[in-house]
Amino acid sequence: MCGRYYRRSDKQRIAEAFRLGKLPSDFQLPADYNIAPSTNQPVIRTDPETGERCLSLMRWGLVPAKLADPDAFKVYTTTNARAESILDKPIWRGPFQHTRCLVPVDGFYEWLQRLGLPQPPPVEPGEGALHQTSKNVR
C-alpha cells in the first residue's frame, strides 16, 4: 500500500465510476489531499441488507476482531501488508479471504526522509483517475 493517499473526486464522480445507487443527499465528501491511516474514509462495499454497492465511511486500518476498542490498537501498524506473505500472517489471513472493499483513490505518495531535498510528486493512475480495476465487485 502506501503511507498517504489523496482523493479529489467528488461523490457524484465516484458514484458514476463505480456504478453506485442513489447517494444520501446529506453525505458530504470534500476533497482530501492528505489521507492518513486511522482516519474515516469512504469505501465502496456491498450493502449487507440489499446486496448492492454502497458508499460507506470506514476506518483505514485493520483492527483485530478480538479488540473491543479500536483506539487502543493505534500503537500497532496494521495498515500495510506484504502481498507475498499476506496469507501467512494470522492478522491478515481472515480479512483478506473474506472481507473486501474498494477505496476510491486519485493518487498516493510516501513521505521520504531526504534532508534539504524536495519530496517527489505523488503517483497517479493516469488521466481520468478512479479506474475500476476489479470486475468481480458486486
mmCIF file of N, CA and C in Angstrom:
data_model
loop_
_atom_site.group_PDB
_atom_site.id
_atom_site.type_symbol
_atom_site.label_atom_id
_atom_site.label_comp_id
_atom_site.label_asym_id
_atom_site.label_seq_id
_atom_site.Cartn_x
_atom_site.Cartn_y
_atom_site.Cartn_z
ATOM 1 N N MET A 1 0.848 -1.178 0.000
ATOM 2 C CA MET A 1 0.000 0.000 0.000
ATOM 3 C C MET A 1 0.886 1.230 0.000
ATOM 4 N N CYS A 2 0.579 2.205 0.803
ATOM 5 C CA CYS A 2 1.311 3.457 0.783
ATOM 6 C C CYS A 2 1.199 4.141 2.142
ATOM 7 N N GLY A 3 1.915 5.234 2.299
ATOM 8 C CA GLY A 3 1.860 5.981 3.543
ATOM 9 C C GLY A 3 0.679 6.921 3.595
ATOM 10 N N ARG A 4 0.389 7.573 2.507
ATOM 11 C CA ARG A 4 -0.737 8.509 2.418
ATOM 12 C C ARG A 4 -1.347 8.419 1.012
ATOM 13 N N TYR A 5 -2.586 8.818 0.909
ATOM 14 C CA TYR A 5 -3.194 8.920 -0.413
ATOM 15 C C TYR A 5 -4.086 10.148 -0.443
ATOM 16 N N TYR A 6 -4.565 10.472 -1.630
ATOM 17 C CA TYR A 6 -5.472 11.610 -1.732
ATOM 18 C C TYR A 6 -6.626 11.281 -2.655
ATOM 19 N N ARG A 7 -7.724 12.013 -2.427
ATOM 20 C CA ARG A 7 -8.937 11.849 -3.211
ATOM 21 C C ARG A 7 -9.456 13.247 -3.513
ATOM 22 N N ARG A 8 -9.553 13.550 -4.785
ATOM 23 C CA ARG A 8 -10.074 14.860 -5.158
ATOM 24 C C ARG A 8 -11.397 14.751 -5.904
ATOM 25 N N SER A 9 -11.792 13.546 -6.255
ATOM 26 C CA SER A 9 -13.063 13.338 -6.958
ATOM 27 C C SER A 9 -14.234 13.537 -6.008
ATOM 28 N N ASP A 10 -15.300 14.141 -6.508
ATOM 29 C CA ASP A 10 -16.476 14.353 -5.668
ATOM 30 C C ASP A 10 -17.339 13.089 -5.635
ATOM 31 N N LYS A 11 -18.341 13.102 -4.771
ATOM 32 C CA LYS A 11 -19.142 11.896 -4.577
ATOM 33 C C LYS A 11 -19.910 11.488 -5.837
ATOM 34 N N GLN A 12 -20.300 12.438 -6.662
ATOM 35 C CA GLN A 12 -21.023 12.103 -7.882
ATOM 36 C C GLN A 12 -20.123 11.365 -8.868
ATOM 37 N N ARG A 13 -18.902 11.825 -8.999
ATOM 38 C CA ARG A 13 -17.952 11.168 -9.913
ATOM 39 C C ARG A 13 -17.634 9.760 -9.423
ATOM 40 N N ILE A 14 -17.475 9.604 -8.112
ATOM 41 C CA ILE A 14 -17.225 8.278 -7.543
ATOM 42 C C ILE A 14 -18.418 7.367 -7.797
ATOM 43 N N ALA A 15 -19.631 7.887 -7.588
ATOM 44 C CA ALA A 15 -20.845 7.095 -7.805
ATOM 45 C C ALA A 15 -20.961 6.629 -9.251
ATOM 46 N N GLU A 16 -20.634 7.496 -10.194
ATOM 47 C CA GLU A 16 -20.694 7.128 -11.608
ATOM 48 C C GLU A 16 -19.602 6.125 -11.967
ATOM 49 N N ALA A 17 -18.382 6.331 -11.475
ATOM 50 C CA ALA A 17 -17.258 5.455 -11.817
ATOM 51 C C ALA A 17 -17.468 4.030 -11.308
ATOM 52 N N PHE A 18 -18.115 3.892 -10.154
ATOM 53 C CA PHE A 18 -18.285 2.575 -9.552
ATOM 54 C C PHE A 18 -19.719 2.071 -9.602
ATOM 55 N N ARG A 19 -20.555 2.745 -10.405
ATOM 56 C CA ARG A 19 -21.938 2.328 -10.614
ATOM 57 C C ARG A 19 -22.673 2.082 -9.285
ATOM 58 N N LEU A 20 -22.669 3.125 -8.460
ATOM 59 C CA LEU A 20 -23.359 3.057 -7.175
ATOM 60 C C LEU A 20 -24.806 3.481 -7.350
ATOM 61 N N GLY A 21 -25.631 3.073 -6.426
ATOM 62 C CA GLY A 21 -27.025 3.502 -6.435
ATOM 63 C C GLY A 21 -27.123 4.936 -5.959
ATOM 64 N N LYS A 22 -28.291 5.318 -5.519
ATOM 65 C CA LYS A 22 -28.522 6.682 -5.062
ATOM 66 C C LYS A 22 -27.735 6.950 -3.781
ATOM 67 N N LEU A 23 -27.058 8.102 -3.752
ATOM 68 C CA LEU A 23 -26.301 8.500 -2.575
ATOM 69 C C LEU A 23 -27.161 9.387 -1.687
ATOM 70 N N PRO A 24 -26.996 9.277 -0.378
ATOM 71 C CA PRO A 24 -27.742 10.171 0.512
ATOM 72 C C PRO A 24 -27.366 11.626 0.237
ATOM 73 N N SER A 25 -28.336 12.503 0.213
ATOM 74 C CA SER A 25 -28.059 13.907 -0.112
ATOM 75 C C SER A 25 -27.225 14.588 0.960
ATOM 76 N N ASP A 26 -27.279 14.109 2.193
ATOM 77 C CA ASP A 26 -26.517 14.733 3.274
ATOM 78 C C ASP A 26 -25.094 14.177 3.396
ATOM 79 N N PHE A 27 -24.717 13.239 2.546
ATOM 80 C CA PHE A 27 -23.380 12.641 2.585
ATOM 81 C C PHE A 27 -22.377 13.622 1.988
ATOM 82 N N GLN A 28 -21.538 14.202 2.826
ATOM 83 C CA GLN A 28 -20.540 15.171 2.380
ATOM 84 C C GLN A 28 -19.221 14.459 2.097
ATOM 85 N N LEU A 29 -18.565 14.831 1.012
ATOM 86 C CA LEU A 29 -17.293 14.206 0.645
ATOM 87 C C LEU A 29 -16.367 15.243 0.020
ATOM 88 N N PRO A 30 -15.783 16.108 0.850
ATOM 89 C CA PRO A 30 -14.853 17.098 0.294
ATOM 90 C C PRO A 30 -13.550 16.442 -0.139
ATOM 91 N N ALA A 31 -12.848 17.082 -1.052
ATOM 92 C CA ALA A 31 -11.536 16.580 -1.473
ATOM 93 C C ALA A 31 -10.607 16.544 -0.267
ATOM 94 N N ASP A 32 -9.710 15.562 -0.244
ATOM 95 C CA ASP A 32 -8.762 15.422 0.857
ATOM 96 C C ASP A 32 -7.418 15.037 0.253
ATOM 97 N N TYR A 33 -6.401 15.857 0.500
ATOM 98 C CA TYR A 33 -5.092 15.654 -0.121
ATOM 99 C C TYR A 33 -4.059 15.069 0.826
ATOM 100 N N ASN A 34 -4.464 14.676 2.031
ATOM 101 C CA ASN A 34 -3.520 14.113 2.987
ATOM 102 C C ASN A 34 -4.246 13.092 3.857
ATOM 103 N N ILE A 35 -4.650 11.987 3.264
ATOM 104 C CA ILE A 35 -5.415 10.972 3.972
ATOM 105 C C ILE A 35 -4.440 10.030 4.672
ATOM 106 N N ALA A 36 -4.598 9.942 5.983
ATOM 107 C CA ALA A 36 -3.677 9.180 6.818
ATOM 108 C C ALA A 36 -4.358 7.950 7.409
ATOM 109 N N PRO A 37 -3.560 6.954 7.801
ATOM 110 C CA PRO A 37 -4.120 5.789 8.490
ATOM 111 C C PRO A 37 -4.893 6.208 9.736
ATOM 112 N N SER A 38 -5.863 5.408 10.097
ATOM 113 C CA SER A 38 -6.753 5.544 11.255
ATOM 114 C C SER A 38 -7.812 6.634 11.094
ATOM 115 N N THR A 39 -7.923 7.249 9.907
ATOM 116 C CA THR A 39 -8.994 8.214 9.675
ATOM 117 C C THR A 39 -10.165 7.517 8.991
ATOM 118 N N ASN A 40 -11.346 8.069 9.134
ATOM 119 C CA ASN A 40 -12.529 7.520 8.475
ATOM 120 C C ASN A 40 -12.583 8.036 7.045
ATOM 121 N N GLN A 41 -12.666 7.103 6.101
ATOM 122 C CA GLN A 41 -12.655 7.441 4.683
ATOM 123 C C GLN A 41 -13.729 6.653 3.945
ATOM 124 N N PRO A 42 -14.178 7.158 2.791
ATOM 125 C CA PRO A 42 -15.211 6.447 2.032
ATOM 126 C C PRO A 42 -14.651 5.215 1.335
ATOM 127 N N VAL A 43 -15.443 4.161 1.343
ATOM 128 C CA VAL A 43 -15.126 2.933 0.611
ATOM 129 C C VAL A 43 -16.395 2.459 -0.084
ATOM 130 N N ILE A 44 -16.217 1.676 -1.116
ATOM 131 C CA ILE A 44 -17.345 1.057 -1.795
ATOM 132 C C ILE A 44 -17.394 -0.388 -1.317
ATOM 133 N N ARG A 45 -18.551 -0.790 -0.832
ATOM 134 C CA ARG A 45 -18.710 -2.150 -0.328
ATOM 135 C C ARG A 45 -20.096 -2.651 -0.687
ATOM 136 N N THR A 46 -20.338 -3.901 -0.414
ATOM 137 C CA THR A 46 -21.660 -4.473 -0.638
ATOM 138 C C THR A 46 -22.513 -4.225 0.589
ATOM 139 N N ASP A 47 -23.683 -3.629 0.390
ATOM 140 C CA ASP A 47 -24.601 -3.381 1.490
ATOM 141 C C ASP A 47 -25.116 -4.727 1.996
ATOM 142 N N PRO A 48 -24.955 -5.010 3.298
ATOM 143 C CA PRO A 48 -25.379 -6.313 3.807
ATOM 144 C C PRO A 48 -26.886 -6.554 3.717
ATOM 145 N N GLU A 49 -27.684 -5.499 3.681
ATOM 146 C CA GLU A 49 -29.140 -5.660 3.627
ATOM 147 C C GLU A 49 -29.653 -5.822 2.205
ATOM 148 N N THR A 50 -29.152 -5.007 1.273
ATOM 149 C CA THR A 50 -29.679 -5.027 -0.088
ATOM 150 C C THR A 50 -28.812 -5.807 -1.070
ATOM 151 N N GLY A 51 -27.539 -6.010 -0.738
ATOM 152 C CA GLY A 51 -26.633 -6.705 -1.647
ATOM 153 C C GLY A 51 -26.099 -5.825 -2.761
ATOM 154 N N GLU A 52 -26.447 -4.533 -2.761
ATOM 155 C CA GLU A 52 -25.972 -3.606 -3.792
ATOM 156 C C GLU A 52 -24.745 -2.845 -3.312
ATOM 157 N N ARG A 53 -24.033 -2.273 -4.266
ATOM 158 C CA ARG A 53 -22.879 -1.445 -3.910
ATOM 159 C C ARG A 53 -23.340 -0.184 -3.199
ATOM 160 N N CYS A 54 -22.565 0.223 -2.183
ATOM 161 C CA CYS A 54 -22.877 1.463 -1.492
ATOM 162 C C CYS A 54 -21.579 2.144 -1.078
ATOM 163 N N LEU A 55 -21.681 3.425 -0.813
ATOM 164 C CA LEU A 55 -20.552 4.217 -0.354
ATOM 165 C C LEU A 55 -20.689 4.370 1.157
ATOM 166 N N SER A 56 -19.682 3.933 1.898
ATOM 167 C CA SER A 56 -19.714 3.979 3.359
ATOM 168 C C SER A 56 -18.422 4.564 3.882
ATOM 169 N N LEU A 57 -18.488 5.135 5.065
ATOM 170 C CA LEU A 57 -17.271 5.595 5.729
ATOM 171 C C LEU A 57 -16.748 4.470 6.609
ATOM 172 N N MET A 58 -15.447 4.189 6.478
ATOM 173 C CA MET A 58 -14.801 3.173 7.294
ATOM 174 C C MET A 58 -13.437 3.677 7.735
ATOM 175 N N ARG A 59 -12.953 3.124 8.831
ATOM 176 C CA ARG A 59 -11.654 3.498 9.385
ATOM 177 C C ARG A 59 -10.553 2.803 8.596
ATOM 178 N N TRP A 60 -9.513 3.560 8.186
ATOM 179 C CA TRP A 60 -8.389 2.990 7.457
ATOM 180 C C TRP A 60 -7.492 2.283 8.454
ATOM 181 N N GLY A 61 -7.399 0.989 8.339
ATOM 182 C CA GLY A 61 -6.549 0.180 9.195
ATOM 183 C C GLY A 61 -7.296 -1.054 9.646
ATOM 184 N N LEU A 62 -6.546 -2.071 9.957
ATOM 185 C CA LEU A 62 -7.136 -3.328 10.399
ATOM 186 C C LEU A 62 -7.102 -3.390 11.921
ATOM 187 N N VAL A 63 -8.248 -3.588 12.514
ATOM 188 C CA VAL A 63 -8.359 -3.770 13.953
ATOM 189 C C VAL A 63 -8.780 -5.215 14.183
ATOM 190 N N PRO A 64 -8.004 -5.990 14.930
ATOM 191 C CA PRO A 64 -8.379 -7.383 15.171
ATOM 192 C C PRO A 64 -9.761 -7.498 15.793
ATOM 193 N N ALA A 65 -10.503 -8.510 15.397
ATOM 194 C CA ALA A 65 -11.880 -8.690 15.852
ATOM 195 C C ALA A 65 -11.978 -8.843 17.367
ATOM 196 N N LYS A 66 -10.944 -9.346 18.011
ATOM 197 C CA LYS A 66 -10.962 -9.562 19.460
ATOM 198 C C LYS A 66 -10.861 -8.268 20.249
ATOM 199 N N LEU A 67 -10.481 -7.180 19.601
ATOM 200 C CA LEU A 67 -10.297 -5.910 20.301
ATOM 201 C C LEU A 67 -11.606 -5.148 20.396
ATOM 202 N N ALA A 68 -11.988 -4.765 21.588
ATOM 203 C CA ALA A 68 -13.239 -4.036 21.776
ATOM 204 C C ALA A 68 -13.102 -2.565 21.414
ATOM 205 N N ASP A 69 -11.922 -1.976 21.658
ATOM 206 C CA ASP A 69 -11.714 -0.550 21.447
ATOM 207 C C ASP A 69 -10.677 -0.323 20.343
ATOM 208 N N PRO A 70 -11.092 0.120 19.150
ATOM 209 C CA PRO A 70 -10.137 0.332 18.057
ATOM 210 C C PRO A 70 -9.043 1.339 18.408
ATOM 211 N N ASP A 71 -9.355 2.334 19.225
ATOM 212 C CA ASP A 71 -8.348 3.335 19.580
ATOM 213 C C ASP A 71 -7.220 2.744 20.421
ATOM 214 N N ALA A 72 -7.482 1.656 21.125
ATOM 215 C CA ALA A 72 -6.449 1.023 21.936
ATOM 216 C C ALA A 72 -5.407 0.330 21.069
ATOM 217 N N PHE A 73 -5.717 0.097 19.807
ATOM 218 C CA PHE A 73 -4.817 -0.641 18.911
ATOM 219 C C PHE A 73 -3.973 0.286 18.046
ATOM 220 N N LYS A 74 -4.057 1.599 18.241
ATOM 221 C CA LYS A 74 -3.344 2.555 17.389
ATOM 222 C C LYS A 74 -1.833 2.433 17.468
ATOM 223 N N VAL A 75 -1.310 1.815 18.513
ATOM 224 C CA VAL A 75 0.145 1.725 18.661
ATOM 225 C C VAL A 75 0.764 0.740 17.668
ATOM 226 N N TYR A 76 -0.026 -0.119 17.069
ATOM 227 C CA TYR A 76 0.473 -1.090 16.103
ATOM 228 C C TYR A 76 0.190 -0.625 14.683
ATOM 229 N N THR A 77 1.099 -0.944 13.779
ATOM 230 C CA THR A 77 0.897 -0.595 12.383
ATOM 231 C C THR A 77 0.137 -1.730 11.707
ATOM 232 N N THR A 78 -1.099 -1.489 11.361
ATOM 233 C CA THR A 78 -1.898 -2.508 10.681
ATOM 234 C C THR A 78 -2.552 -1.924 9.440
ATOM 235 N N THR A 79 -1.807 -1.118 8.717
ATOM 236 C CA THR A 79 -2.360 -0.525 7.505
ATOM 237 C C THR A 79 -1.722 -1.100 6.253
ATOM 238 N N ASN A 80 -0.589 -1.723 6.370
ATOM 239 C CA ASN A 80 0.113 -2.262 5.207
ATOM 240 C C ASN A 80 0.419 -3.741 5.412
ATOM 241 N N ALA A 81 0.226 -4.517 4.376
ATOM 242 C CA ALA A 81 0.560 -5.940 4.401
ATOM 243 C C ALA A 81 1.366 -6.263 3.155
ATOM 244 N N ARG A 82 2.321 -7.118 3.303
ATOM 245 C CA ARG A 82 3.111 -7.554 2.143
ATOM 246 C C ARG A 82 2.326 -8.620 1.372
ATOM 247 N N ALA A 83 2.188 -8.420 0.088
ATOM 248 C CA ALA A 83 1.414 -9.347 -0.743
ATOM 249 C C ALA A 83 1.967 -10.764 -0.688
ATOM 250 N N GLU A 84 3.285 -10.892 -0.624
ATOM 251 C CA GLU A 84 3.889 -12.227 -0.660
ATOM 252 C C GLU A 84 3.674 -13.020 0.636
ATOM 253 N N SER A 85 3.292 -12.352 1.732
ATOM 254 C CA SER A 85 3.113 -13.084 2.990
ATOM 255 C C SER A 85 1.743 -12.842 3.633
ATOM 256 N N ILE A 86 0.809 -12.291 2.895
ATOM 257 C CA ILE A 86 -0.482 -11.930 3.493
ATOM 258 C C ILE A 86 -1.256 -13.142 4.012
ATOM 259 N N LEU A 87 -1.121 -14.276 3.363
ATOM 260 C CA LEU A 87 -1.828 -15.472 3.827
ATOM 261 C C LEU A 87 -1.085 -16.195 4.942
ATOM 262 N N ASP A 88 0.164 -15.819 5.207
ATOM 263 C CA ASP A 88 0.943 -16.440 6.275
ATOM 264 C C ASP A 88 0.701 -15.789 7.627
ATOM 265 N N LYS A 89 0.246 -14.565 7.640
ATOM 266 C CA LYS A 89 0.061 -13.820 8.880
ATOM 267 C C LYS A 89 -1.376 -13.951 9.366
ATOM 268 N N PRO A 90 -1.591 -14.452 10.584
ATOM 269 C CA PRO A 90 -2.957 -14.650 11.080
ATOM 270 C C PRO A 90 -3.795 -13.376 11.110
ATOM 271 N N ILE A 91 -3.172 -12.225 11.377
ATOM 272 C CA ILE A 91 -3.942 -10.982 11.462
ATOM 273 C C ILE A 91 -4.555 -10.587 10.115
ATOM 274 N N TRP A 92 -3.905 -10.960 8.998
ATOM 275 C CA TRP A 92 -4.381 -10.584 7.670
ATOM 276 C C TRP A 92 -5.151 -11.698 6.968
ATOM 277 N N ARG A 93 -4.903 -12.943 7.310
ATOM 278 C CA ARG A 93 -5.439 -14.079 6.558
ATOM 279 C C ARG A 93 -6.963 -14.042 6.425
ATOM 280 N N GLY A 94 -7.672 -13.970 7.537
ATOM 281 C CA GLY A 94 -9.145 -13.979 7.505
ATOM 282 C C GLY A 94 -9.734 -12.801 6.750
ATOM 283 N N PRO A 95 -9.343 -11.571 7.111
ATOM 284 C CA PRO A 95 -9.890 -10.422 6.379
ATOM 285 C C PRO A 95 -9.576 -10.457 4.884
ATOM 286 N N PHE A 96 -8.388 -10.917 4.522
ATOM 287 C CA PHE A 96 -8.023 -10.969 3.104
ATOM 288 C C PHE A 96 -8.909 -11.958 2.354
ATOM 289 N N GLN A 97 -9.235 -13.067 2.972
ATOM 290 C CA GLN A 97 -10.032 -14.096 2.299
ATOM 291 C C GLN A 97 -11.534 -13.801 2.305
ATOM 292 N N HIS A 98 -12.019 -13.021 3.281
ATOM 293 C CA HIS A 98 -13.463 -12.880 3.433
ATOM 294 C C HIS A 98 -14.018 -11.465 3.384
ATOM 295 N N THR A 99 -13.189 -10.459 3.514
ATOM 296 C CA THR A 99 -13.686 -9.096 3.614
ATOM 297 C C THR A 99 -12.983 -8.222 2.594
ATOM 298 N N ARG A 100 -13.728 -7.640 1.686
ATOM 299 C CA ARG A 100 -13.138 -6.795 0.650
ATOM 300 C C ARG A 100 -13.940 -5.516 0.480
ATOM 301 N N CYS A 101 -13.257 -4.480 -0.008
ATOM 302 C CA CYS A 101 -13.925 -3.235 -0.365
ATOM 303 C C CYS A 101 -13.053 -2.529 -1.393
ATOM 304 N N LEU A 102 -13.605 -1.532 -2.043
ATOM 305 C CA LEU A 102 -12.856 -0.696 -2.981
ATOM 306 C C LEU A 102 -12.640 0.658 -2.328
ATOM 307 N N VAL A 103 -11.444 1.199 -2.491
ATOM 308 C CA VAL A 103 -11.129 2.503 -1.914
ATOM 309 C C VAL A 103 -10.949 3.481 -3.071
ATOM 310 N N PRO A 104 -11.804 4.507 -3.172
ATOM 311 C CA PRO A 104 -11.649 5.489 -4.255
ATOM 312 C C PRO A 104 -10.429 6.382 -3.984
ATOM 313 N N VAL A 105 -9.442 6.277 -4.855
ATOM 314 C CA VAL A 105 -8.169 6.982 -4.699
ATOM 315 C C VAL A 105 -7.823 7.674 -6.013
ATOM 316 N N ASP A 106 -7.356 8.905 -5.936
ATOM 317 C CA ASP A 106 -6.877 9.599 -7.130
ATOM 318 C C ASP A 106 -5.360 9.521 -7.252
ATOM 319 N N GLY A 107 -4.661 9.278 -6.159
ATOM 320 C CA GLY A 107 -3.210 9.148 -6.181
ATOM 321 C C GLY A 107 -2.699 8.809 -4.791
ATOM 322 N N PHE A 108 -1.441 8.432 -4.709
ATOM 323 C CA PHE A 108 -0.856 8.105 -3.415
ATOM 324 C C PHE A 108 0.588 8.568 -3.378
ATOM 325 N N TYR A 109 1.117 8.658 -2.173
ATOM 326 C CA TYR A 109 2.501 9.084 -2.019
ATOM 327 C C TYR A 109 3.065 8.547 -0.709
ATOM 328 N N GLU A 110 4.365 8.590 -0.610
ATOM 329 C CA GLU A 110 5.089 8.144 0.568
ATOM 330 C C GLU A 110 6.043 9.248 0.966
ATOM 331 N N TRP A 111 6.042 9.646 2.234
ATOM 332 C CA TRP A 111 6.986 10.658 2.691
ATOM 333 C C TRP A 111 8.381 10.049 2.696
ATOM 334 N N LEU A 112 9.340 10.774 2.174
ATOM 335 C CA LEU A 112 10.730 10.318 2.167
ATOM 336 C C LEU A 112 11.553 11.183 3.116
ATOM 337 N N GLN A 113 12.511 10.572 3.782
ATOM 338 C CA GLN A 113 13.412 11.308 4.657
ATOM 339 C C GLN A 113 14.603 11.755 3.812
ATOM 340 N N ARG A 114 14.481 12.938 3.217
ATOM 341 C CA ARG A 114 15.540 13.474 2.349
ATOM 342 C C ARG A 114 15.801 14.913 2.776
ATOM 343 N N LEU A 115 16.726 15.094 3.689
ATOM 344 C CA LEU A 115 17.015 16.430 4.207
ATOM 345 C C LEU A 115 17.478 17.361 3.098
ATOM 346 N N GLY A 116 16.831 18.502 3.011
ATOM 347 C CA GLY A 116 17.217 19.522 2.045
ATOM 348 C C GLY A 116 16.751 19.280 0.623
ATOM 349 N N LEU A 117 16.099 18.159 0.359
ATOM 350 C CA LEU A 117 15.618 17.864 -0.985
ATOM 351 C C LEU A 117 14.089 17.870 -0.997
ATOM 352 N N PRO A 118 13.478 18.271 -2.111
ATOM 353 C CA PRO A 118 12.010 18.280 -2.168
ATOM 354 C C PRO A 118 11.445 16.861 -2.203
ATOM 355 N N GLN A 119 10.188 16.741 -1.796
ATOM 356 C CA GLN A 119 9.505 15.454 -1.865
ATOM 357 C C GLN A 119 9.195 15.132 -3.328
ATOM 358 N N PRO A 120 9.222 13.863 -3.716
ATOM 359 C CA PRO A 120 8.848 13.511 -5.090
ATOM 360 C C PRO A 120 7.361 13.736 -5.307
ATOM 361 N N PRO A 121 6.933 13.871 -6.562
ATOM 362 C CA PRO A 121 5.499 14.070 -6.833
ATOM 363 C C PRO A 121 4.717 12.801 -6.504
ATOM 364 N N PRO A 122 3.412 12.933 -6.239
ATOM 365 C CA PRO A 122 2.590 11.756 -5.961
ATOM 366 C C PRO A 122 2.408 10.896 -7.206
ATOM 367 N N VAL A 123 2.075 9.643 -6.991
ATOM 368 C CA VAL A 123 1.830 8.703 -8.077
ATOM 369 C C VAL A 123 0.350 8.752 -8.407
ATOM 370 N N GLU A 124 0.030 8.921 -9.677
ATOM 371 C CA GLU A 124 -1.359 8.970 -10.115
ATOM 372 C C GLU A 124 -1.605 7.887 -11.155
ATOM 373 N N PRO A 125 -2.826 7.355 -11.245
ATOM 374 C CA PRO A 125 -3.121 6.282 -12.183
ATOM 375 C C PRO A 125 -3.247 6.725 -13.632
ATOM 376 N N GLY A 126 -3.188 8.000 -13.912
ATOM 377 C CA GLY A 126 -3.313 8.460 -15.287
ATOM 378 C C GLY A 126 -4.512 9.367 -15.443
ATOM 379 N N GLU A 127 -4.757 9.779 -16.652
ATOM 380 C CA GLU A 127 -5.869 10.691 -16.893
ATOM 381 C C GLU A 127 -7.193 10.051 -16.519
ATOM 382 N N GLY A 128 -8.063 10.859 -15.952
ATOM 383 C CA GLY A 128 -9.388 10.371 -15.583
ATOM 384 C C GLY A 128 -9.451 9.822 -14.180
ATOM 385 N N ALA A 129 -8.367 9.233 -13.689
ATOM 386 C CA ALA A 129 -8.293 8.636 -12.362
ATOM 387 C C ALA A 129 -9.496 7.739 -12.087
ATOM 388 N N LEU A 130 -9.629 7.318 -10.883
ATOM 389 C CA LEU A 130 -10.721 6.447 -10.439
ATOM 390 C C LEU A 130 -10.996 5.304 -11.407
ATOM 391 N N HIS A 131 -9.957 4.630 -11.828
ATOM 392 C CA HIS A 131 -10.136 3.480 -12.707
ATOM 393 C C HIS A 131 -10.575 2.291 -11.883
ATOM 394 N N GLN A 132 -11.580 1.603 -12.334
ATOM 395 C CA GLN A 132 -12.028 0.410 -11.631
ATOM 396 C C GLN A 132 -11.187 -0.746 -12.121
ATOM 397 N N THR A 133 -10.470 -1.395 -11.192
ATOM 398 C CA THR A 133 -9.580 -2.475 -11.610
ATOM 399 C C THR A 133 -10.163 -3.841 -11.339
ATOM 400 N N SER A 134 -11.179 -3.942 -10.516
ATOM 401 C CA SER A 134 -11.745 -5.247 -10.196
ATOM 402 C C SER A 134 -13.102 -5.406 -10.876
ATOM 403 N N LYS A 135 -13.245 -6.453 -11.642
ATOM 404 C CA LYS A 135 -14.514 -6.736 -12.313
ATOM 405 C C LYS A 135 -15.425 -7.590 -11.443
ATOM 406 N N ASN A 136 -14.895 -8.141 -10.321
ATOM 407 C CA ASN A 136 -15.655 -9.072 -9.502
ATOM 408 C C ASN A 136 -16.424 -8.424 -8.367
ATOM 409 N N VAL A 137 -16.360 -7.125 -8.224
ATOM 410 C CA VAL A 137 -17.037 -6.462 -7.123
ATOM 411 C C VAL A 137 -18.537 -6.435 -7.389
ATOM 412 N N ARG A 138 -19.298 -6.787 -6.380
ATOM 413 C CA ARG A 138 -20.755 -6.811 -6.545
ATOM 414 C C ARG A 138 -21.333 -5.455 -6.374
#
